Coordinates of C-alpha atoms in Angstrom, one line a residue:
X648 CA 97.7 129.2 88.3
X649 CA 95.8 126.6 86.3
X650 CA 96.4 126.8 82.4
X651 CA 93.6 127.3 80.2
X652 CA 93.6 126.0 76.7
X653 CA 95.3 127.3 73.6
X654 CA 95.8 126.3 70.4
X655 CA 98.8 126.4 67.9
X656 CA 99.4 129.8 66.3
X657 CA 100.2 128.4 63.6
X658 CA 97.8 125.3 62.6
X659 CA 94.8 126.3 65.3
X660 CA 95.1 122.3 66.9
X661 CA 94.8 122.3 70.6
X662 CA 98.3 122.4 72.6
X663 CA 99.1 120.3 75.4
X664 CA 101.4 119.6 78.4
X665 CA 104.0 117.3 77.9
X666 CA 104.9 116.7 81.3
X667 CA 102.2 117.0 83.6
X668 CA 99.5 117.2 81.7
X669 CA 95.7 117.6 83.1
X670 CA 92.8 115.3 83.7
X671 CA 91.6 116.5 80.9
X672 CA 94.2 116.3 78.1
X673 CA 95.3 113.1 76.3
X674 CA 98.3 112.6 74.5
X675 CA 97.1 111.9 71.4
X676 CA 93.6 113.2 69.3
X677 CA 92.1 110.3 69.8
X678 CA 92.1 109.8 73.1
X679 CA 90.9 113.7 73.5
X680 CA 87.8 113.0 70.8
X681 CA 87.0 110.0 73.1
X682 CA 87.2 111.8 76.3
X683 CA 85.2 114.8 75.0
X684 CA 82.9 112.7 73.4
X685 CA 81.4 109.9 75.4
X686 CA 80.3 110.1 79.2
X687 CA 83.3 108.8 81.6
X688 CA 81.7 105.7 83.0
X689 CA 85.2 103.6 81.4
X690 CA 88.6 103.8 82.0
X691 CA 90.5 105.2 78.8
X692 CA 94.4 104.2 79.6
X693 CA 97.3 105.5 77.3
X694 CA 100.6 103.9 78.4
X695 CA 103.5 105.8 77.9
X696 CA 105.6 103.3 75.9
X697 CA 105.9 99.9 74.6
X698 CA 110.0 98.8 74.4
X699 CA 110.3 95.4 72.7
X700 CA 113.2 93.7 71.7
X701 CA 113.4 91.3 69.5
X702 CA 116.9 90.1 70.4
X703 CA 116.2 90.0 74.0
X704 CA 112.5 88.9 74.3
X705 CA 112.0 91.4 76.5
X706 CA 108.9 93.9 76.8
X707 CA 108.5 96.7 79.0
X708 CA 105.4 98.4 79.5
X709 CA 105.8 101.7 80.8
X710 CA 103.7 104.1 82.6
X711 CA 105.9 107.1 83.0
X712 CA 105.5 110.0 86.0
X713 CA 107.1 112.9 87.4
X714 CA 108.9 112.3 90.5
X715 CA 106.1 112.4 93.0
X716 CA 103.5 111.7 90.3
X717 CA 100.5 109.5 90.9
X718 CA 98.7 107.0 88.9
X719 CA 95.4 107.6 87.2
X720 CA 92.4 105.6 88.5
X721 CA 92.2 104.1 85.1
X722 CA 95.7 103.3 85.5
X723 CA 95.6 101.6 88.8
X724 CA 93.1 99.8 87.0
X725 CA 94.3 98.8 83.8
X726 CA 98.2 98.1 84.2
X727 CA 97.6 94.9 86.5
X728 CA 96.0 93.3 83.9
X729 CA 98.7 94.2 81.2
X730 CA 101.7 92.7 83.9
X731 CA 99.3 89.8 84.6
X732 CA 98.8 89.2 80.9
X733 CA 102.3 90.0 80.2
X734 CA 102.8 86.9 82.8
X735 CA 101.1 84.9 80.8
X736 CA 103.4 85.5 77.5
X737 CA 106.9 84.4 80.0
X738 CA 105.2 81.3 81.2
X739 CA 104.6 80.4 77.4
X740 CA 107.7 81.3 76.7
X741 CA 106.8 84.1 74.4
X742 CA 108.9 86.5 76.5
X743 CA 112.0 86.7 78.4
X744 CA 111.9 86.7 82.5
X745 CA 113.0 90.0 82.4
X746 CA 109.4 91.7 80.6
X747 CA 107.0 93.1 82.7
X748 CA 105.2 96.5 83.4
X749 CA 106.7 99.0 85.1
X750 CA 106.5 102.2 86.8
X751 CA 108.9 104.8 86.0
X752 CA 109.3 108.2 87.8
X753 CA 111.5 110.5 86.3
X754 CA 111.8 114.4 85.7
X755 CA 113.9 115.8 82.6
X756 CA 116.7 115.7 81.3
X757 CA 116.2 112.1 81.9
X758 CA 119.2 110.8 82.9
X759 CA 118.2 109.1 85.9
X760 CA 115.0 107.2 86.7
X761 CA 113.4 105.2 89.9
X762 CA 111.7 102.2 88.2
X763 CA 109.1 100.2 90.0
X764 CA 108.0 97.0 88.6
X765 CA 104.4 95.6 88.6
X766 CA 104.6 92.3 91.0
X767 CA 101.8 89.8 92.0
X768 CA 101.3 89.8 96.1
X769 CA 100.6 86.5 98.0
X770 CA 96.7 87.4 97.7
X771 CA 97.2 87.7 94.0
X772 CA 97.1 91.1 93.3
X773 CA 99.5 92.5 91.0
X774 CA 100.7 96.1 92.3
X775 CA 103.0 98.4 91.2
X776 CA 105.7 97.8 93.9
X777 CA 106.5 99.7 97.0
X778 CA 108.0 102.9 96.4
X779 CA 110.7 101.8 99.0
X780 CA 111.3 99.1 96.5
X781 CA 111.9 101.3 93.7
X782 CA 115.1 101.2 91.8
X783 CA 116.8 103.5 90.8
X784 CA 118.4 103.9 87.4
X785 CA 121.5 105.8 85.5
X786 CA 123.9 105.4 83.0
X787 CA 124.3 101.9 81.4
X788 CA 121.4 100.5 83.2
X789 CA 118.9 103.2 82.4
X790 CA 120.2 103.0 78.4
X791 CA 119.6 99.2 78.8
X792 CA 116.0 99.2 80.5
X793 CA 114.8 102.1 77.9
X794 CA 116.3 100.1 75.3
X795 CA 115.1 96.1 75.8
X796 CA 118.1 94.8 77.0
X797 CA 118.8 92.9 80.6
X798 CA 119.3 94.5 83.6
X799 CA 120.8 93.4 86.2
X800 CA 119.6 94.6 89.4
X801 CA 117.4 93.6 92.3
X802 CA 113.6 93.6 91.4
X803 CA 114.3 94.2 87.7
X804 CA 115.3 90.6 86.6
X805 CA 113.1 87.0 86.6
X806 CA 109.6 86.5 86.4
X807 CA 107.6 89.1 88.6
X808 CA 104.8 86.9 89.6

């Protein structure tokens, strides 16, 4: 059964999904006035989260799905350019090894979480990693990647490129 829309009893603003949400509905008011406003021939990204540390150096874009989930073709787009420009800022030293943008797929309550990280291929192509390759996440090392600090696991440490 697909939902229609409804507004807040309370304040009349639109509601929307928080997990899950439709082609349709953008997580924040702006990205709704500029999808119901100007003809889709652009990609429109939100990205789930930005974690930076500062006493790490580490940055972690994150595009967030449900287990299963697939990425937008804005996404698919869009987030190669943010790992490779995110490759830029470690070469220069800007960042720790350890940033990067990644794919996390995850259902509540959240306590565990199969991470994929955005890679370059031999042909140059930065993709979001196999989802053979993904890793998954729990307890200490989940707290540490949601939080900026090191990791230490396969395919979450070094440079990506």
């Amino acid at each position: 059964m697909a939902c229609g829309r409804t507004d807040c009893p309370s304040c009349g603003h639109p509601l929307i999904h928080q997990i899950n949400r439709g082609n349709g509905e953008s997580s924040s008011a702006y990205g709704q006035h500029i999808h119901d406003t100007y003809p889709q021939d652009f990609f429109w990204a939100d990205v789930d989260g930005v974690i930076y540390k500062l006493a790490t150096g580490i940055m972690r874009i994150v595009e967030h799905k449900p287990v299963g989930g697939s990425l937008r073709k804005s996404q698919t787009n869009i987030l190669p350019m943010l790992a490779a420009a995110l490759d830029v800022l470690v070469v220069e030293e800007v960042l720790n090894q350890d940033s990067g943008v990644f794919l996390v797929e995850s259902d509540p309550p959240f306590d565990s979480a199969r991470v994929r990280r955005y890679r370059r291929e031999e042909d140059g192509k930065w993709v979001p990693g196999y989802a053979r390759d993904a890793v998954e996440l729990t307890g200490n090392d989940l707290r540490n990647f949601e939080t900026g600090m090191p990791v230490d696991r396969d395919g979450l440490t070094g440079r990506a490129a």
